[in-house]
PDB file of C-alpha atoms in Angstrom:
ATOM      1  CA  UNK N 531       5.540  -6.419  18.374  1.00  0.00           C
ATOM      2  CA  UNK N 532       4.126  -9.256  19.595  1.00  0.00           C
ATOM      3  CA  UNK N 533       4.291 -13.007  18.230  1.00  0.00           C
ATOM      4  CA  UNK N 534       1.552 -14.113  16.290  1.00  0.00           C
ATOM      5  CA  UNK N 535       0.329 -10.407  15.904  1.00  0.00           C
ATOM      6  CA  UNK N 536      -0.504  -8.710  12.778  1.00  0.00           C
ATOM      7  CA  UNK N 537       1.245  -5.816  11.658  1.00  0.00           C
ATOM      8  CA  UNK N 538      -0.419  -4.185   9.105  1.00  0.00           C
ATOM      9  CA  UNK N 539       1.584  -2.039   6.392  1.00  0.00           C
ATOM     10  CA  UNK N 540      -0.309   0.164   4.323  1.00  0.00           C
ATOM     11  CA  UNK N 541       1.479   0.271   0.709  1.00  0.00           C
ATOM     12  CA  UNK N 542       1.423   2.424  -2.298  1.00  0.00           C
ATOM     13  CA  UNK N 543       3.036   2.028  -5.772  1.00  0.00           C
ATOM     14  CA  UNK N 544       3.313   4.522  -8.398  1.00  0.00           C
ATOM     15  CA  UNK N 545       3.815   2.992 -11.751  1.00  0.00           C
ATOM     16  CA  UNK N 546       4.428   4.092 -15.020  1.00  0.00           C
ATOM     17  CA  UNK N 547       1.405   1.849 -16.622  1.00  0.00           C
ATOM     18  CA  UNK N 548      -0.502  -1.272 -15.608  1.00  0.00           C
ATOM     19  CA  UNK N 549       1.427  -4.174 -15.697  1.00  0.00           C
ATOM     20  CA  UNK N 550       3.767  -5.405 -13.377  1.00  0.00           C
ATOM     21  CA  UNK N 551       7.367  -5.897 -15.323  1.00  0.00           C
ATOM     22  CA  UNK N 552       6.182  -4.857 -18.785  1.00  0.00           C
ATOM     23  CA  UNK N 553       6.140  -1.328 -17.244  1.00  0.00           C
ATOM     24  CA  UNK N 554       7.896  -0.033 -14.379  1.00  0.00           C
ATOM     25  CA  UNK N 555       6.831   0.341 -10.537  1.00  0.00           C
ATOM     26  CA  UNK N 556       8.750   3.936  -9.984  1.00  0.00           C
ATOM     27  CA  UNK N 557       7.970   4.545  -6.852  1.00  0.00           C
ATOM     28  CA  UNK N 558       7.194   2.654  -3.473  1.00  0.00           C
ATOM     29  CA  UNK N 559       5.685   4.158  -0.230  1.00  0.00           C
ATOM     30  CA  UNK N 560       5.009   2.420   2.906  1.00  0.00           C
ATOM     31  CA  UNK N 561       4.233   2.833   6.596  1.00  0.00           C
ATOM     32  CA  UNK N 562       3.188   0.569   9.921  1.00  0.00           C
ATOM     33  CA  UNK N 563      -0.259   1.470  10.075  1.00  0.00           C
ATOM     34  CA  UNK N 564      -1.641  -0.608  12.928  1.00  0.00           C
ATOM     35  CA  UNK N 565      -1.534  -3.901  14.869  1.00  0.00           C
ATOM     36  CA  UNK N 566      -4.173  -7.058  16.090  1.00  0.00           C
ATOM     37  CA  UNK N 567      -3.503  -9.605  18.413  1.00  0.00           C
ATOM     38  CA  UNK N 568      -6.644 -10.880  17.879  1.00  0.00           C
ATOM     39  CA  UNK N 569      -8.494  -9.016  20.429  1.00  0.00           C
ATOM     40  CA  UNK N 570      -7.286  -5.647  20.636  1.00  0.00           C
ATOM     41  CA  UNK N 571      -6.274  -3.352  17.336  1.00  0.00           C
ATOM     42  CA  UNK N 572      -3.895  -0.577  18.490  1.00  0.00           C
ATOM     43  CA  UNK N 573      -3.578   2.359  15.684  1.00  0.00           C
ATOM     44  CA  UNK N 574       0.197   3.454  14.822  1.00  0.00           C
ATOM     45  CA  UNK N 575       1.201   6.845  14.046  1.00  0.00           C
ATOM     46  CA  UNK N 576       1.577   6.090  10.377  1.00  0.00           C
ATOM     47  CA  UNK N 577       4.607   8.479   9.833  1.00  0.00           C
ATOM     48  CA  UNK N 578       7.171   6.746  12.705  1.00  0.00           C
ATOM     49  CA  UNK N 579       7.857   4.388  10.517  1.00  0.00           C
ATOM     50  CA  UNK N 580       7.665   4.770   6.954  1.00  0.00           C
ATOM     51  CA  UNK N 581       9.948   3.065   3.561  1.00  0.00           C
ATOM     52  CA  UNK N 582      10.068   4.908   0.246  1.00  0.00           C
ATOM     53  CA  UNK N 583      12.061   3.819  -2.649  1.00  0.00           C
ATOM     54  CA  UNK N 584      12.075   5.550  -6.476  1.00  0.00           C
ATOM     55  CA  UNK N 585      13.308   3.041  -8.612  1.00  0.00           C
ATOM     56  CA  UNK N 586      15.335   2.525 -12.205  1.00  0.00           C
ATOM     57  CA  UNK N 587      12.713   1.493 -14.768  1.00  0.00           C
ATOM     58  CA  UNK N 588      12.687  -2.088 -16.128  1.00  0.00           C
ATOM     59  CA  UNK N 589      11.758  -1.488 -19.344  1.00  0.00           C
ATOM     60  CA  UNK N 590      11.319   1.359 -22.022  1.00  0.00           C
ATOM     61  CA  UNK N 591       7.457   0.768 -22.512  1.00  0.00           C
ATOM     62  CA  UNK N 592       5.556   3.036 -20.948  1.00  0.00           C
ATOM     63  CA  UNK N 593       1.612   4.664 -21.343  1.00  0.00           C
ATOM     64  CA  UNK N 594       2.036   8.509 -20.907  1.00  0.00           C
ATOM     65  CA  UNK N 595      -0.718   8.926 -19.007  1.00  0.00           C
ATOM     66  CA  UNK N 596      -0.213   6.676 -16.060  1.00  0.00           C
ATOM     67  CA  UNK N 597       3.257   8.497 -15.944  1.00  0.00           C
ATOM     68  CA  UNK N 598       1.669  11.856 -15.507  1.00  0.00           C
ATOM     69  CA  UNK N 599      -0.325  11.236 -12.363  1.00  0.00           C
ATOM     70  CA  UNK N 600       2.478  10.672  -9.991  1.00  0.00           C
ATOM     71  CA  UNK N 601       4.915  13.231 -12.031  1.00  0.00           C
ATOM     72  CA  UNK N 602       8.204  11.507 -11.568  1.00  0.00           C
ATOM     73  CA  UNK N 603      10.749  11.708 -14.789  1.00  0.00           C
ATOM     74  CA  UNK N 604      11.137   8.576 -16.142  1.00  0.00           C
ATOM     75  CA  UNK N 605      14.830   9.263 -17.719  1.00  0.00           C
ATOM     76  CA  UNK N 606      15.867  10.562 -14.550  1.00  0.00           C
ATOM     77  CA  UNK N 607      15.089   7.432 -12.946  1.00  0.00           C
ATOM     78  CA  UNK N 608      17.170   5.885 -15.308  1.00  0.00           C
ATOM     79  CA  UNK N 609      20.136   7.333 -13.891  1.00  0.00           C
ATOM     80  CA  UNK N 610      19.485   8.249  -9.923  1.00  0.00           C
ATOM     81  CA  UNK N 611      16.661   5.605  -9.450  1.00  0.00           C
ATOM     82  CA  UNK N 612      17.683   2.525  -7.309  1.00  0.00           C
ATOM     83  CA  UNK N 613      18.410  -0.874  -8.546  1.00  0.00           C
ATOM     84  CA  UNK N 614      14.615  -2.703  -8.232  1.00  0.00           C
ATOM     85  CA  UNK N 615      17.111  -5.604  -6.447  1.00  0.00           C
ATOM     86  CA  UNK N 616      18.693  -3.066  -4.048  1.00  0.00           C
ATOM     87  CA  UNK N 617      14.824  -1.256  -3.489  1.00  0.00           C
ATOM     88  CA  UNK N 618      12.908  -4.974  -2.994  1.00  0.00           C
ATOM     89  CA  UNK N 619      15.543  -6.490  -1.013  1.00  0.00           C
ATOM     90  CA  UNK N 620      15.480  -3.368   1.133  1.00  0.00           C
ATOM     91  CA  UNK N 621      11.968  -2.980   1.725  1.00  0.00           C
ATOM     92  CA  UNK N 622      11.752  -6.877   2.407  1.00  0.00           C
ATOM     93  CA  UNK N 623      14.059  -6.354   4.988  1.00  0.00           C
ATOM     94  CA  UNK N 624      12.433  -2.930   6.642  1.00  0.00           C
ATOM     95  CA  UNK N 625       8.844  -5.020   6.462  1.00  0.00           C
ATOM     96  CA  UNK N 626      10.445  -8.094   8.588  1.00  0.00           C
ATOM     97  CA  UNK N 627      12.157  -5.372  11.097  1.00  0.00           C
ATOM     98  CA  UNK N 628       9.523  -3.096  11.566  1.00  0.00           C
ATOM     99  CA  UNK N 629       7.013  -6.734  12.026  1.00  0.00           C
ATOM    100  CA  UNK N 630       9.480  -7.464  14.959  1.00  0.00           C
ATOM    101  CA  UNK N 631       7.720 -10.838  14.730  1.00  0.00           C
ATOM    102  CA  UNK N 632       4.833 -10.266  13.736  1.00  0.00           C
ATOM    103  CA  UNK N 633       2.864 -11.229  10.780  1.00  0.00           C
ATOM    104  CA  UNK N 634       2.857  -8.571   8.161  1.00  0.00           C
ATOM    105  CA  UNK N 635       0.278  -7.940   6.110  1.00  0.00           C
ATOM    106  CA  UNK N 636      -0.012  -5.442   3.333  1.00  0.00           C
ATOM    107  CA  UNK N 637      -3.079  -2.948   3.126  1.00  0.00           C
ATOM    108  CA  UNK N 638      -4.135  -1.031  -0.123  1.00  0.00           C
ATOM    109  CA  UNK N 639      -6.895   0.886  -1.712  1.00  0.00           C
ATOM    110  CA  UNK N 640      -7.248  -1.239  -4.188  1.00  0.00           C
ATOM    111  CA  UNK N 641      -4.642  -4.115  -3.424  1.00  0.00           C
ATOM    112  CA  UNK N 642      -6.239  -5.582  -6.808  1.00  0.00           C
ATOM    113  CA  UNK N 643      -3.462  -2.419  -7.646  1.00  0.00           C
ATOM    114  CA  UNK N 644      -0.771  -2.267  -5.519  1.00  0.00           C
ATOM    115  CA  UNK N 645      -0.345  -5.868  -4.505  1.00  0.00           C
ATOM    116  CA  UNK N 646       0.853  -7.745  -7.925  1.00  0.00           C
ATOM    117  CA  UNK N 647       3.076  -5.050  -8.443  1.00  0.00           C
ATOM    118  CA  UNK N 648       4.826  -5.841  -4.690  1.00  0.00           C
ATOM    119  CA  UNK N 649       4.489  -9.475  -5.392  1.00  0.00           C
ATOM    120  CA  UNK N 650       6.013  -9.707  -8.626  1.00  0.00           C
ATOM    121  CA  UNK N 651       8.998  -7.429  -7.921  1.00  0.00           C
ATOM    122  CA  UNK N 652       9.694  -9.360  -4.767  1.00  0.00           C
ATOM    123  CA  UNK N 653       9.541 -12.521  -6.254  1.00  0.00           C
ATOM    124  CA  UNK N 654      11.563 -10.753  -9.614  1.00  0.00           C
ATOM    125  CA  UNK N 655      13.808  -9.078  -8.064  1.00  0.00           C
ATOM    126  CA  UNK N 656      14.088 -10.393  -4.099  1.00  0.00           C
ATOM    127  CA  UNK N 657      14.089 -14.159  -4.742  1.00  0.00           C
ATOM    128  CA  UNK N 658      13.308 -15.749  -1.276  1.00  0.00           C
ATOM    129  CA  UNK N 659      12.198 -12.780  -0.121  1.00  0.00           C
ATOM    130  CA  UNK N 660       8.449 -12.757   0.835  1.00  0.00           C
ATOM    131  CA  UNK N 661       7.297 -11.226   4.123  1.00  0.00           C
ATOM    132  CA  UNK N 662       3.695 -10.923   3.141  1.00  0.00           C
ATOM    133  CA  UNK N 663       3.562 -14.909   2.176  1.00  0.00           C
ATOM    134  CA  UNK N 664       1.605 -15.396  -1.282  1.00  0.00           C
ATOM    135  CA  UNK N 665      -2.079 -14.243   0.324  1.00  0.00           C
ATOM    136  CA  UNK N 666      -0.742 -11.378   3.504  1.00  0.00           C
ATOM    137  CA  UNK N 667      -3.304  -8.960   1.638  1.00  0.00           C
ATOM    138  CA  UNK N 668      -5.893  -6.729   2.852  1.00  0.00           C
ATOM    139  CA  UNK N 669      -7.991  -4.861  -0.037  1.00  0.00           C
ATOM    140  CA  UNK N 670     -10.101  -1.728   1.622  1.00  0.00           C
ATOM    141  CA  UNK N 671     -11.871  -1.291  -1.204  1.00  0.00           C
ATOM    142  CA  UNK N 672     -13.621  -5.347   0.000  1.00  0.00           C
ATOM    143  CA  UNK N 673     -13.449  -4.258   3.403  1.00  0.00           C
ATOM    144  CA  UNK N 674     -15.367  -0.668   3.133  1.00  0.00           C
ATOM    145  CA  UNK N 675     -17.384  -2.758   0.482  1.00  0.00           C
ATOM    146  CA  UNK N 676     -18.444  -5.680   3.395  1.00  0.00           C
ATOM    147  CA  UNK N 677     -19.103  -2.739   6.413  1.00  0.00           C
ATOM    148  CA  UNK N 678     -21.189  -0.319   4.341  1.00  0.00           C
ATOM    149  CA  UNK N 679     -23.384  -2.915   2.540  1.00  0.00           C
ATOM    150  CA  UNK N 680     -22.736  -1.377  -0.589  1.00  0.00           C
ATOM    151  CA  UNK N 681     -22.596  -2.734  -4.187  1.00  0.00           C
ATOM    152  CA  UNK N 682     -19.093  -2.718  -5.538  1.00  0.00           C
ATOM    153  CA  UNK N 683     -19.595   0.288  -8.200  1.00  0.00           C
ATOM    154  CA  UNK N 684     -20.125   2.251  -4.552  1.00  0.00           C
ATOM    155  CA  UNK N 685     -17.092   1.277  -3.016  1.00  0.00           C
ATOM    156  CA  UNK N 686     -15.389   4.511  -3.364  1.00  0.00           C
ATOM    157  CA  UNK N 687     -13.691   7.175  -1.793  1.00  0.00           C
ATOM    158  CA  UNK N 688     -15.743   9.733  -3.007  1.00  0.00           C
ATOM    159  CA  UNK N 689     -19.147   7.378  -1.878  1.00  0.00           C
ATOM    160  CA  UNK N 690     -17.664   7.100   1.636  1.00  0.00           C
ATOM    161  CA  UNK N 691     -18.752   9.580   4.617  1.00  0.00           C
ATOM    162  CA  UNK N 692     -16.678  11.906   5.483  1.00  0.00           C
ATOM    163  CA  UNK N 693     -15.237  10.758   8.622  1.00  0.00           C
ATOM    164  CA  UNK N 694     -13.675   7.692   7.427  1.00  0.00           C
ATOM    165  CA  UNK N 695     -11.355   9.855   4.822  1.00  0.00           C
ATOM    166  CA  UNK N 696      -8.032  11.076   5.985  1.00  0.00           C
ATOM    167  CA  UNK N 697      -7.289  14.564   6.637  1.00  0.00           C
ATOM    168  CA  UNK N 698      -4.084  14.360   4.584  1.00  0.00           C
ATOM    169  CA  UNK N 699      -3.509  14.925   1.142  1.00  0.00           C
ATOM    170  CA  UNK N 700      -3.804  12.749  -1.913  1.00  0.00           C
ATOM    171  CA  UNK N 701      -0.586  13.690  -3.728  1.00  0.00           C
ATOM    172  CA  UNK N 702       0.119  11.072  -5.648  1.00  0.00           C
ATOM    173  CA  UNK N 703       4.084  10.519  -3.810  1.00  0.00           C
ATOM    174  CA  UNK N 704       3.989   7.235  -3.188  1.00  0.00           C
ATOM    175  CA  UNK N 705       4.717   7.580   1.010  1.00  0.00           C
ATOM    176  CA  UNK N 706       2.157  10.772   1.170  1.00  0.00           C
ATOM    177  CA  UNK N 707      -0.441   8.063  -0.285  1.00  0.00           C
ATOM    178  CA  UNK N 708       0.465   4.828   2.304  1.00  0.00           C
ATOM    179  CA  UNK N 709       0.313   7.557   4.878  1.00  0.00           C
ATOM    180  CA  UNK N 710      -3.206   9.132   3.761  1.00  0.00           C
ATOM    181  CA  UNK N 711      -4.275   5.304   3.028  1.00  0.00           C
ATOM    182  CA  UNK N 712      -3.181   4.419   6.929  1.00  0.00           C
ATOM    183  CA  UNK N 713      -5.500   6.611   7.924  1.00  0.00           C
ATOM    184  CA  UNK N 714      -8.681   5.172   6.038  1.00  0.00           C
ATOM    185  CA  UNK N 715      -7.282   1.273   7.048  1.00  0.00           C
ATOM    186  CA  UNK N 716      -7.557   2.938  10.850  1.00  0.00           C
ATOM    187  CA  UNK N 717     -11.093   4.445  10.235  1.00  0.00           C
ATOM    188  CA  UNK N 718     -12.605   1.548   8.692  1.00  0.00           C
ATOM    189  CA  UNK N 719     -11.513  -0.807  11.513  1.00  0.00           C
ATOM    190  CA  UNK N 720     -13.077   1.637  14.005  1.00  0.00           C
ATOM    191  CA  UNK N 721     -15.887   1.808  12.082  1.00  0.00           C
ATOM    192  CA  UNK N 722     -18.583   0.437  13.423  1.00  0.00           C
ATOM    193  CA  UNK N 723     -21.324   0.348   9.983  1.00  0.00           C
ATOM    194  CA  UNK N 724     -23.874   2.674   8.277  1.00  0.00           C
ATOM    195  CA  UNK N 725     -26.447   3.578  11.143  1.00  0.00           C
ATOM    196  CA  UNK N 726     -24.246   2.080  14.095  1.00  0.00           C
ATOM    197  CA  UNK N 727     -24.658  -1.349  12.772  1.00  0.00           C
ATOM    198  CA  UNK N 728     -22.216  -3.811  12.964  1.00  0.00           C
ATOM    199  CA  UNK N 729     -20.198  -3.857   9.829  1.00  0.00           C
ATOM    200  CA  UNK N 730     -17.615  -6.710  10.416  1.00  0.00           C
TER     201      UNK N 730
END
């Protein structure tokens, strides 16, 4: 990578309700999905280099239902999962290699989702440890949103066309998602609006 270059990382946390530290993030799935120097966006192949993590919960509160979608077993976690300060510090560290000096910047569908849950367990559990900064956010929910010239309540998967969707499956493992969700960051770039118009 380049200096002053942007390395995007698409991200995806599965989490066993929805807030960050009263319930648990139990899972962690990210991948290099593409770069911009400012002039030129090159798509990565989003499963070269990938990070996953299942972690030990950090609490015992819990709301059954988020647990079910992504299926992991919360009491095994409790035993095999990895410290959150081992898992954070670890994927703080993969983010600044794989950058390679670059600026990273996370990616999500929503990152109103997956972002406070990476920021608070950095700053929780990796003190000093920030390679996204406090705004290195992307939210593709804005950014289909801003090229489609839709109203939010429109902004969805489902409402998108067909070509800007990922061939992969949603699975709900945190890594299958960031690699799916690579794919739709890498679309929507390319994309060039509804009708050919410019959407950017």
């Amino acid at each position: 990578m380049a200096a002053g270059e942007d390395v995007y990382f698409s991200v995806d946390v599965e989490a066993d309700g929805p807030v960050p530290l009263v319930h648990s993030m139990l899972s962690l799935g990210a991948c290099v999905a593409a770069t911009y120097d400012g002039r030129r966006f090159v798509r990565a192949d989003p499963t070269a280099r990938t990070f996953y993590a299942e972690l030990r919960p950090v609490g015992d509160e819990f709301v059954p239902e988020a647990l079910a979608v992504s299926g992991l077993d919360r009491d095994r976690l409790a035993t095999e999962g990895e410290p959150p300060e081992q898992a954070m510090t670890r994927f703080a560290r993969w983010v600044e290699q794989a950058a390679d000096g670059g600026r990273p910047v996370l990616v999500a569908y929503p990152a109103s989702y997956d972002w406070p849950w990476v920021s608070a367990y950095l700053g929780r559990f990796a003190p000093g440890l920030a390679p996204f900064g406090f705004s290195g956010v992307l939210d593709l929910k804005t950014m289909y949103l801003v090229c489609a010239r839709v109203r939010i309540g429109k902004a969805t998967k489902r409402s998108m066309p067909r070509g800007l969707l990922s061939d992969r499956p949603h699975t709900h493992h945190a890594l299958d998602d960031a690699v799916e969700q690579a794919d739709l960051f890498a679309n929507l770039w390319e994309w060039t609006g509804p009708e050919g118009s410019a959407g950017r």
